[in-house]
Short mmCIF file of N, CA and C in Angstrom, two decimals:
data_model
loop_
_atom_site.label_atom_id
_atom_site.label_comp_id
_atom_site.label_asym_id
_atom_site.label_seq_id
_atom_site.Cartn_x
_atom_site.Cartn_y
_atom_site.Cartn_z
N MET L 1 0.82 -1.10 -0.28
CA MET L 1 0.03 -0.02 -0.02
C MET L 1 1.24 1.52 0.29
N ASP L 2 0.16 2.18 -0.85
CA ASP L 2 1.17 3.50 -1.01
C ASP L 2 0.85 4.43 0.07
N PHE L 3 1.42 5.51 0.63
CA PHE L 3 1.02 6.39 1.29
C PHE L 3 1.89 7.45 0.96
N ILE L 4 1.53 8.91 0.37
CA ILE L 4 2.16 9.75 -0.22
C ILE L 4 1.65 11.20 0.42
N PHE L 5 2.40 11.63 0.99
CA PHE L 5 1.95 13.39 1.57
C PHE L 5 2.64 14.56 1.18
N GLU L 6 2.20 15.30 0.23
CA GLU L 6 2.82 16.60 -0.39
C GLU L 6 2.60 17.58 -0.29
N ILE L 7 3.18 18.63 -0.21
CA ILE L 7 2.74 20.28 -0.20
C ILE L 7 2.81 20.96 -1.32
N LEU L 8 2.04 21.91 -1.70
CA LEU L 8 2.01 22.75 -2.50
C LEU L 8 2.05 24.41 -2.23
N ARG L 9 2.55 25.00 -2.48
CA ARG L 9 2.47 26.63 -2.17
C ARG L 9 0.68 26.59 -2.95
N SER L 10 0.36 27.30 -2.20
CA SER L 10 -1.36 27.77 -2.56
C SER L 10 -0.97 28.91 -3.56
N SER L 11 -0.57 29.77 -3.04
CA SER L 11 -0.37 30.80 -4.29
C SER L 11 0.09 30.64 -5.21
N SER L 12 -0.38 31.44 -6.78
CA SER L 12 -0.37 31.50 -7.70
C SER L 12 1.12 32.17 -8.13
N VAL L 13 1.61 33.02 -7.26
CA VAL L 13 2.41 34.17 -7.47
C VAL L 13 3.75 33.58 -7.32
N PHE L 14 4.70 33.37 -7.79
CA PHE L 14 5.95 33.11 -7.45
C PHE L 14 7.40 34.05 -7.71
N SER L 15 8.10 34.22 -7.13
CA SER L 15 9.48 35.14 -7.53
C SER L 15 10.59 34.39 -7.16
N LEU L 16 11.57 34.59 -7.83
CA LEU L 16 12.97 34.48 -7.48
C LEU L 16 13.75 35.21 -7.34
N THR L 17 14.22 35.85 -6.04
CA THR L 17 15.21 37.02 -6.19
C THR L 17 16.37 36.81 -5.71
N GLY L 18 17.20 37.68 -5.92
CA GLY L 18 18.86 37.38 -5.38
C GLY L 18 19.46 36.25 -5.78
N PHE L 19 19.24 35.86 -6.70
CA PHE L 19 20.22 34.39 -7.23
C PHE L 19 20.94 34.58 -8.81
N SER L 20 22.04 34.43 -8.96
CA SER L 20 21.98 34.20 -10.20
C SER L 20 21.17 33.65 -11.29
N SER L 21 21.07 33.47 -12.71
CA SER L 21 20.44 32.48 -13.27
C SER L 21 21.51 31.20 -13.46
N ASN L 22 22.51 31.00 -13.38
CA ASN L 22 23.30 29.61 -13.54
C ASN L 22 22.90 28.94 -12.04
N GLU L 23 22.91 29.56 -10.86
CA GLU L 23 22.33 28.88 -9.29
C GLU L 23 21.30 29.13 -8.97
N GLN L 24 20.25 28.59 -9.31
CA GLN L 24 18.76 28.74 -8.71
C GLN L 24 18.87 28.09 -7.59
N HIS L 25 18.30 29.19 -6.46
CA HIS L 25 18.00 28.33 -5.38
C HIS L 25 16.66 28.54 -5.14
N PHE L 26 15.64 27.13 -5.14
CA PHE L 26 14.46 27.18 -4.75
C PHE L 26 14.08 26.87 -3.43
N ARG L 27 12.78 27.57 -2.65
CA ARG L 27 12.53 27.47 -1.64
C ARG L 27 11.52 26.20 -1.34
N ASP L 28 10.91 25.82 -2.63
CA ASP L 28 10.33 24.60 -2.89
C ASP L 28 10.14 24.20 -3.94
N CYS L 29 9.08 22.98 -4.23
CA CYS L 29 8.96 22.02 -5.49
C CYS L 29 8.37 23.25 -6.66
N ALA L 30 7.27 24.10 -5.81
CA ALA L 30 6.55 24.95 -6.72
C ALA L 30 7.44 25.95 -7.42
N GLU L 31 8.16 26.56 -6.65
CA GLU L 31 9.40 27.64 -7.31
C GLU L 31 10.16 26.78 -8.55
N ALA L 32 10.66 25.56 -8.52
CA ALA L 32 11.03 24.67 -9.29
C ALA L 32 10.71 24.81 -10.74
N TYR L 33 9.15 24.32 -9.95
CA TYR L 33 8.29 23.68 -11.37
C TYR L 33 7.82 25.17 -12.32
N LYS L 34 7.79 26.47 -11.32
CA LYS L 34 7.43 27.51 -12.06
C LYS L 34 8.53 27.86 -12.94
N SER L 35 9.83 27.84 -12.53
CA SER L 35 11.10 28.08 -13.35
C SER L 35 11.38 27.18 -14.64
N GLY L 36 10.31 25.98 -14.80
CA GLY L 36 10.28 25.35 -15.92
C GLY L 36 10.77 23.64 -15.69
N HIS L 37 11.49 23.71 -14.65
CA HIS L 37 11.57 22.06 -13.95
C HIS L 37 10.37 21.37 -14.01
N ASN L 38 9.76 20.01 -14.83
CA ASN L 38 8.91 19.55 -15.17
C ASN L 38 8.96 18.15 -14.98
N THR L 39 10.04 17.63 -14.41
CA THR L 39 10.21 15.96 -14.21
C THR L 39 10.73 15.69 -12.96
N SER L 40 9.34 14.86 -12.39
CA SER L 40 9.71 14.57 -11.16
C SER L 40 10.65 13.94 -10.99
N GLY L 41 11.46 14.10 -9.65
CA GLY L 41 12.44 13.55 -8.88
C GLY L 41 13.08 14.47 -7.49
N VAL L 42 14.38 14.25 -7.41
CA VAL L 42 14.87 14.71 -6.22
C VAL L 42 15.36 16.17 -6.92
N TYR L 43 15.07 17.09 -6.06
CA TYR L 43 16.07 18.49 -6.42
C TYR L 43 16.12 19.32 -4.97
N HIS L 44 17.59 19.99 -5.34
CA HIS L 44 17.59 20.84 -3.88
C HIS L 44 16.59 21.95 -3.87
N ILE L 45 16.37 22.02 -2.20
CA ILE L 45 15.96 23.41 -2.51
C ILE L 45 16.27 23.93 -0.91
N TYR L 46 16.40 25.38 -0.93
CA TYR L 46 16.96 26.12 0.24
C TYR L 46 15.55 26.65 1.20
N ILE L 47 15.35 26.11 2.84
CA ILE L 47 14.52 26.40 3.30
C ILE L 47 14.63 27.50 4.57
N GLY L 48 14.35 28.47 4.51
CA GLY L 48 14.58 29.70 5.61
C GLY L 48 15.56 30.09 5.31
N ASP L 49 16.35 30.16 6.44
CA ASP L 49 18.08 30.70 6.68
C ASP L 49 19.01 29.81 6.49
N MET L 50 18.46 28.44 6.29
CA MET L 50 19.83 27.20 5.96
C MET L 50 20.76 27.73 4.65
N THR L 51 21.64 27.79 5.26
CA THR L 51 23.13 27.88 3.95
C THR L 51 22.95 26.53 3.07
N GLU L 52 23.14 25.47 3.96
CA GLU L 52 22.83 24.20 2.89
C GLU L 52 21.31 23.78 2.45
N PRO L 53 21.73 23.28 1.25
CA PRO L 53 20.21 22.57 0.62
C PRO L 53 19.74 21.32 1.30
N THR L 54 18.57 21.45 1.36
CA THR L 54 18.03 20.33 1.54
C THR L 54 17.17 19.36 0.32
N LYS L 55 17.12 18.20 0.44
CA LYS L 55 17.05 17.07 -0.71
C LYS L 55 16.01 16.98 -0.73
N VAL L 56 14.81 17.19 -1.59
CA VAL L 56 13.37 16.96 -1.67
C VAL L 56 12.93 16.08 -2.90
N PHE L 57 11.84 15.28 -3.09
CA PHE L 57 11.35 14.69 -3.84
C PHE L 57 10.41 15.50 -4.36
N CYS L 58 10.50 15.89 -5.97
CA CYS L 58 9.38 17.17 -6.44
C CYS L 58 8.68 16.21 -7.07
N ASP L 59 7.26 16.19 -6.99
CA ASP L 59 6.03 15.67 -8.02
C ASP L 59 5.74 16.80 -9.08
N MET L 60 6.26 16.89 -10.08
CA MET L 60 5.72 17.59 -11.00
C MET L 60 4.47 17.17 -11.92
N VAL L 61 4.08 15.90 -11.73
CA VAL L 61 3.37 15.62 -12.71
C VAL L 61 1.56 15.88 -11.72
N THR L 62 1.48 15.38 -10.79
CA THR L 62 0.50 15.26 -9.98
C THR L 62 -0.63 16.63 -9.82
N SER L 63 -1.77 16.45 -10.05
CA SER L 63 -2.77 17.83 -10.18
C SER L 63 -1.71 19.04 -10.54
N GLY L 64 -1.31 19.23 -11.63
CA GLY L 64 -0.90 20.30 -12.10
C GLY L 64 0.84 20.79 -11.55
N GLY L 65 1.26 19.48 -11.04
CA GLY L 65 2.96 19.48 -10.56
C GLY L 65 3.55 20.89 -9.68
N GLY L 66 4.53 20.46 -9.07
CA GLY L 66 5.16 21.55 -8.04
C GLY L 66 4.67 21.11 -6.67
N TRP L 67 4.65 19.63 -6.41
CA TRP L 67 4.45 19.24 -4.81
C TRP L 67 5.83 18.71 -4.64
N THR L 68 5.93 19.26 -3.34
CA THR L 68 7.02 18.80 -2.26
C THR L 68 6.55 17.61 -1.70
N VAL L 69 7.45 16.52 -1.89
CA VAL L 69 6.66 15.33 -1.01
C VAL L 69 7.53 15.17 0.10
N PHE L 70 6.50 14.85 1.35
CA PHE L 70 7.82 14.82 2.47
C PHE L 70 7.24 13.48 3.41
N GLN L 71 6.72 12.71 2.83
CA GLN L 71 6.50 11.36 3.28
C GLN L 71 6.35 10.91 2.18
N ARG L 72 6.63 9.30 1.66
CA ARG L 72 6.41 8.49 0.99
C ARG L 72 6.54 6.85 1.51
N ARG L 73 5.71 6.02 1.77
CA ARG L 73 5.99 4.86 1.93
C ARG L 73 5.14 3.75 0.88
N ALA L 74 5.88 2.85 0.25
CA ALA L 74 5.59 2.25 -0.61
C ALA L 74 5.51 0.69 -0.71
N ASN L 75 6.73 0.30 -0.18
CA ASN L 75 7.33 -1.02 -0.06
C ASN L 75 7.53 -1.94 1.55
N GLY L 76 7.64 -0.88 2.54
CA GLY L 76 8.24 -1.30 3.93
C GLY L 76 9.61 -1.56 3.82
N SER L 77 10.55 -0.65 2.78
CA SER L 77 11.98 -0.94 2.90
C SER L 77 12.67 0.32 4.05
N VAL L 78 11.70 0.80 4.55
CA VAL L 78 12.30 1.58 5.73
C VAL L 78 11.32 1.47 6.63
N ASN L 79 12.01 1.21 7.99
CA ASN L 79 11.49 1.18 9.09
C ASN L 79 10.89 2.46 9.51
N PHE L 80 9.47 2.74 10.00
CA PHE L 80 8.89 4.22 10.31
C PHE L 80 8.90 4.09 11.87
N GLN L 81 9.06 3.11 12.15
CA GLN L 81 9.06 3.13 14.04
C GLN L 81 10.61 3.86 14.74
N LYS L 82 10.50 4.97 14.51
CA LYS L 82 11.88 5.88 14.94
C LYS L 82 11.46 6.69 15.81
N SER L 83 12.30 7.64 16.55
CA SER L 83 12.13 8.16 17.45
C SER L 83 12.09 9.50 17.33
N TRP L 84 11.65 10.67 18.56
CA TRP L 84 11.65 11.96 18.20
C TRP L 84 12.39 12.65 17.51
N LYS L 85 13.38 12.01 17.84
CA LYS L 85 14.90 13.24 16.66
C LYS L 85 14.89 12.80 15.36
N ASP L 86 14.76 11.49 15.11
CA ASP L 86 14.64 11.18 13.72
C ASP L 86 13.60 11.87 13.16
N TYR L 87 12.26 11.74 13.58
CA TYR L 87 11.12 12.05 12.74
C TYR L 87 11.27 13.79 12.74
N LYS L 88 12.17 14.49 13.87
CA LYS L 88 12.48 15.77 13.77
C LYS L 88 13.38 16.03 12.63
N LEU L 89 14.54 15.32 12.21
CA LEU L 89 15.49 15.56 11.51
C LEU L 89 15.37 14.75 10.17
N GLY L 90 14.46 14.02 9.78
CA GLY L 90 14.20 13.17 8.59
C GLY L 90 14.85 11.88 8.74
N PHE L 91 14.40 10.66 7.83
CA PHE L 91 14.96 9.49 7.43
C PHE L 91 14.69 9.36 5.99
N GLY L 92 15.51 7.90 5.77
CA GLY L 92 15.40 7.66 4.38
C GLY L 92 15.65 8.24 3.10
N ASP L 93 15.64 7.70 1.85
CA ASP L 93 16.17 8.50 1.09
C ASP L 93 14.72 9.32 0.08
N PRO L 94 14.75 10.52 -0.18
CA PRO L 94 13.81 11.16 -0.86
C PRO L 94 13.52 10.57 -2.26
N SER L 95 14.38 9.91 -2.95
CA SER L 95 13.59 8.90 -4.02
C SER L 95 13.30 7.84 -4.00
N GLY L 96 13.12 7.51 -2.58
CA GLY L 96 12.24 6.08 -2.31
C GLY L 96 11.39 6.63 -1.00
N GLU L 97 11.14 5.58 0.08
CA GLU L 97 10.64 5.74 1.06
C GLU L 97 11.28 6.68 1.95
N HIS L 98 10.53 7.45 2.58
CA HIS L 98 11.67 8.57 3.49
C HIS L 98 10.43 9.56 4.47
N TRP L 99 10.69 10.19 5.48
CA TRP L 99 10.03 11.27 5.73
C TRP L 99 10.98 12.58 5.66
N LEU L 100 10.57 13.40 5.26
CA LEU L 100 11.54 14.62 4.72
C LEU L 100 11.81 15.43 6.48
N GLY L 101 10.98 15.42 7.33
CA GLY L 101 11.88 15.73 8.44
C GLY L 101 10.63 16.93 9.24
N ASN L 102 10.29 16.64 10.57
CA ASN L 102 9.45 17.72 10.90
C ASN L 102 9.96 19.29 10.88
N GLU L 103 11.04 19.41 11.38
CA GLU L 103 11.75 20.57 11.15
C GLU L 103 11.92 21.36 9.90
N ALA L 104 12.30 20.53 8.80
CA ALA L 104 12.28 20.97 7.40
C ALA L 104 10.90 21.15 6.76
N VAL L 105 9.45 20.42 7.54
CA VAL L 105 8.27 20.73 6.90
C VAL L 105 7.66 21.95 7.66
N HIS L 106 7.99 21.95 9.17
CA HIS L 106 7.77 23.15 9.70
C HIS L 106 8.45 24.38 9.25
N LEU L 107 9.47 24.61 8.69
CA LEU L 107 10.25 25.62 7.89
C LEU L 107 9.54 25.94 6.61
N ILE L 108 9.41 24.88 5.76
CA ILE L 108 8.95 25.10 4.53
C ILE L 108 7.48 25.62 4.48
N THR L 109 6.71 25.33 5.48
CA THR L 109 5.16 25.87 5.62
C THR L 109 5.06 26.81 6.51
N SER L 110 6.30 27.49 6.75
CA SER L 110 6.31 28.93 7.45
C SER L 110 6.42 29.84 6.61
N GLN L 111 7.10 29.65 5.43
CA GLN L 111 7.64 30.55 4.31
C GLN L 111 6.32 31.14 3.82
N ALA L 112 4.99 30.67 3.29
CA ALA L 112 3.94 30.96 2.78
C ALA L 112 3.04 29.96 2.99
N GLN L 113 1.82 30.34 2.05
CA GLN L 113 0.35 29.36 2.50
C GLN L 113 0.50 27.91 1.55
N TYR L 114 0.56 26.89 2.41
CA TYR L 114 0.47 25.43 1.31
C TYR L 114 -0.73 24.81 1.68
N SER L 115 -0.89 24.19 0.50
CA SER L 115 -1.64 22.99 0.44
C SER L 115 -1.38 21.32 0.67
N LEU L 116 -2.10 20.73 1.41
CA LEU L 116 -2.04 19.63 1.46
C LEU L 116 -2.75 18.56 1.01
N ARG L 117 -1.85 17.56 0.14
CA ARG L 117 -2.60 16.43 -0.65
C ARG L 117 -2.11 15.20 0.05
N VAL L 118 -3.08 14.39 0.37
CA VAL L 118 -2.55 13.00 0.94
C VAL L 118 -3.35 12.12 -0.16
N GLU L 119 -2.08 11.36 -0.66
CA GLU L 119 -2.65 10.32 -1.53
C GLU L 119 -2.57 8.71 -1.11
N LEU L 120 -3.13 7.82 -1.58
CA LEU L 120 -3.39 6.62 -0.66
C LEU L 120 -3.67 5.70 -1.94
N LYS L 121 -2.54 4.36 -2.25
CA LYS L 121 -3.09 3.65 -3.20
C LYS L 121 -2.76 1.93 -2.58
N ASP L 122 -4.02 1.07 -2.64
CA ASP L 122 -4.11 -0.05 -2.38
C ASP L 122 -3.02 -1.43 -3.07
N TRP L 123 -2.77 -2.18 -2.48
CA TRP L 123 -2.05 -3.07 -3.54
C TRP L 123 -2.61 -3.60 -4.98
N GLU L 124 -3.64 -3.50 -4.72
CA GLU L 124 -4.00 -3.00 -6.44
C GLU L 124 -4.04 -1.81 -7.60
N GLU L 125 -3.09 -0.78 -6.83
CA GLU L 125 -3.29 0.18 -7.57
C GLU L 125 -4.34 1.21 -7.36
N ASN L 126 -5.62 0.93 -6.99
CA ASN L 126 -6.65 1.61 -6.66
C ASN L 126 -6.29 2.74 -5.57
N GLY L 127 -6.63 4.07 -6.25
CA GLY L 127 -6.09 5.12 -5.15
C GLY L 127 -7.13 6.27 -4.97
N ALA L 128 -6.81 6.90 -3.79
CA ALA L 128 -7.62 8.07 -3.31
C ALA L 128 -6.59 8.94 -2.65
N TYR L 129 -7.42 10.25 -2.41
CA TYR L 129 -6.61 11.40 -2.32
C TYR L 129 -7.56 11.93 -1.39
N ALA L 130 -6.80 12.76 -0.56
CA ALA L 130 -7.62 13.84 0.34
C ALA L 130 -6.74 15.27 -0.02
N LEU L 131 -7.35 16.63 0.06
CA LEU L 131 -6.69 17.81 -0.49
C LEU L 131 -7.42 18.95 0.66
N TYR L 132 -6.77 19.55 1.20
CA TYR L 132 -6.66 20.51 2.57
C TYR L 132 -6.05 21.96 1.84
N ASP L 133 -7.01 22.69 1.82
CA ASP L 133 -6.59 24.01 1.08
C ASP L 133 -5.20 24.42 1.70
N LYS L 134 -5.60 24.74 3.46
CA LYS L 134 -4.29 25.32 4.34
C LYS L 134 -3.39 24.26 5.13
N PHE L 135 -2.39 24.09 5.30
CA PHE L 135 -1.88 23.12 6.02
C PHE L 135 -0.39 23.83 6.71
N GLN L 136 -0.42 23.84 7.77
CA GLN L 136 0.73 24.61 8.33
C GLN L 136 1.17 23.32 9.56
N LEU L 137 2.33 23.29 9.44
CA LEU L 137 3.07 22.48 10.83
C LEU L 137 3.77 23.35 11.55
N ALA L 138 3.39 23.31 13.17
CA ALA L 138 4.09 24.15 13.96
C ALA L 138 5.43 23.59 14.02
N GLY L 139 6.15 24.50 15.01
CA GLY L 139 7.36 24.17 15.02
C GLY L 139 7.63 23.15 16.73
N GLU L 140 8.75 23.00 17.03
CA GLU L 140 8.98 22.00 18.17
C GLU L 140 8.32 22.06 19.17
N LYS L 141 8.44 23.73 20.00
CA LYS L 141 7.89 23.87 20.89
C LYS L 141 6.72 23.63 21.45
N GLN L 142 5.54 23.76 19.66
CA GLN L 142 4.20 23.29 19.97
C GLN L 142 3.95 21.86 19.62
N GLN L 143 4.96 20.97 19.77
CA GLN L 143 5.29 19.65 19.37
C GLN L 143 4.92 19.45 18.19
N TYR L 144 5.32 20.31 17.19
CA TYR L 144 4.99 20.18 15.68
C TYR L 144 3.48 19.50 15.16
N ARG L 145 2.65 20.18 15.94
CA ARG L 145 1.10 20.18 15.52
C ARG L 145 0.83 20.65 14.26
N TYR L 146 -0.05 20.17 13.88
CA TYR L 146 -0.71 20.36 12.35
C TYR L 146 -1.76 21.00 12.46
N HIS L 147 -1.92 22.02 11.53
CA HIS L 147 -3.24 22.81 11.27
C HIS L 147 -3.58 22.73 9.34
N LEU L 148 -4.99 22.18 9.68
CA LEU L 148 -5.80 22.14 8.38
C LEU L 148 -6.98 23.03 8.15
N CYS L 149 -6.94 23.22 7.20
CA CYS L 149 -8.32 23.77 6.93
C CYS L 149 -9.02 23.36 5.42
#
């Protein structure tokens, strides 16, 4: 059974400022998509004030593209019975089963307004999804509580 959680910036207005054209720094997959990247795969994004990029899987096909995948489970190859620290920092490989990390999801969803898409597929590839217009993950002091609308 597949589980995929992904977020998309809700606003249709995107801007890239302060970066040279040969070295584009994206804040999320939506910016990468808007700049012309239309192939799903692992991208580097720069979250908040972090100087090093974070590797994320960008879904450039589903529902218009530009989705930042923060969890994927497909075949049980990664054990999701983890500690608070593991869930805070993330684990797995963005190109396969993974959890991006609560801190990264918190920082991303603090940049702008995001939508959340939860996609499920059973063993026969029958799928269903839920879409929430507004999604934000609070910080560690608030125990990474999520807010949905």
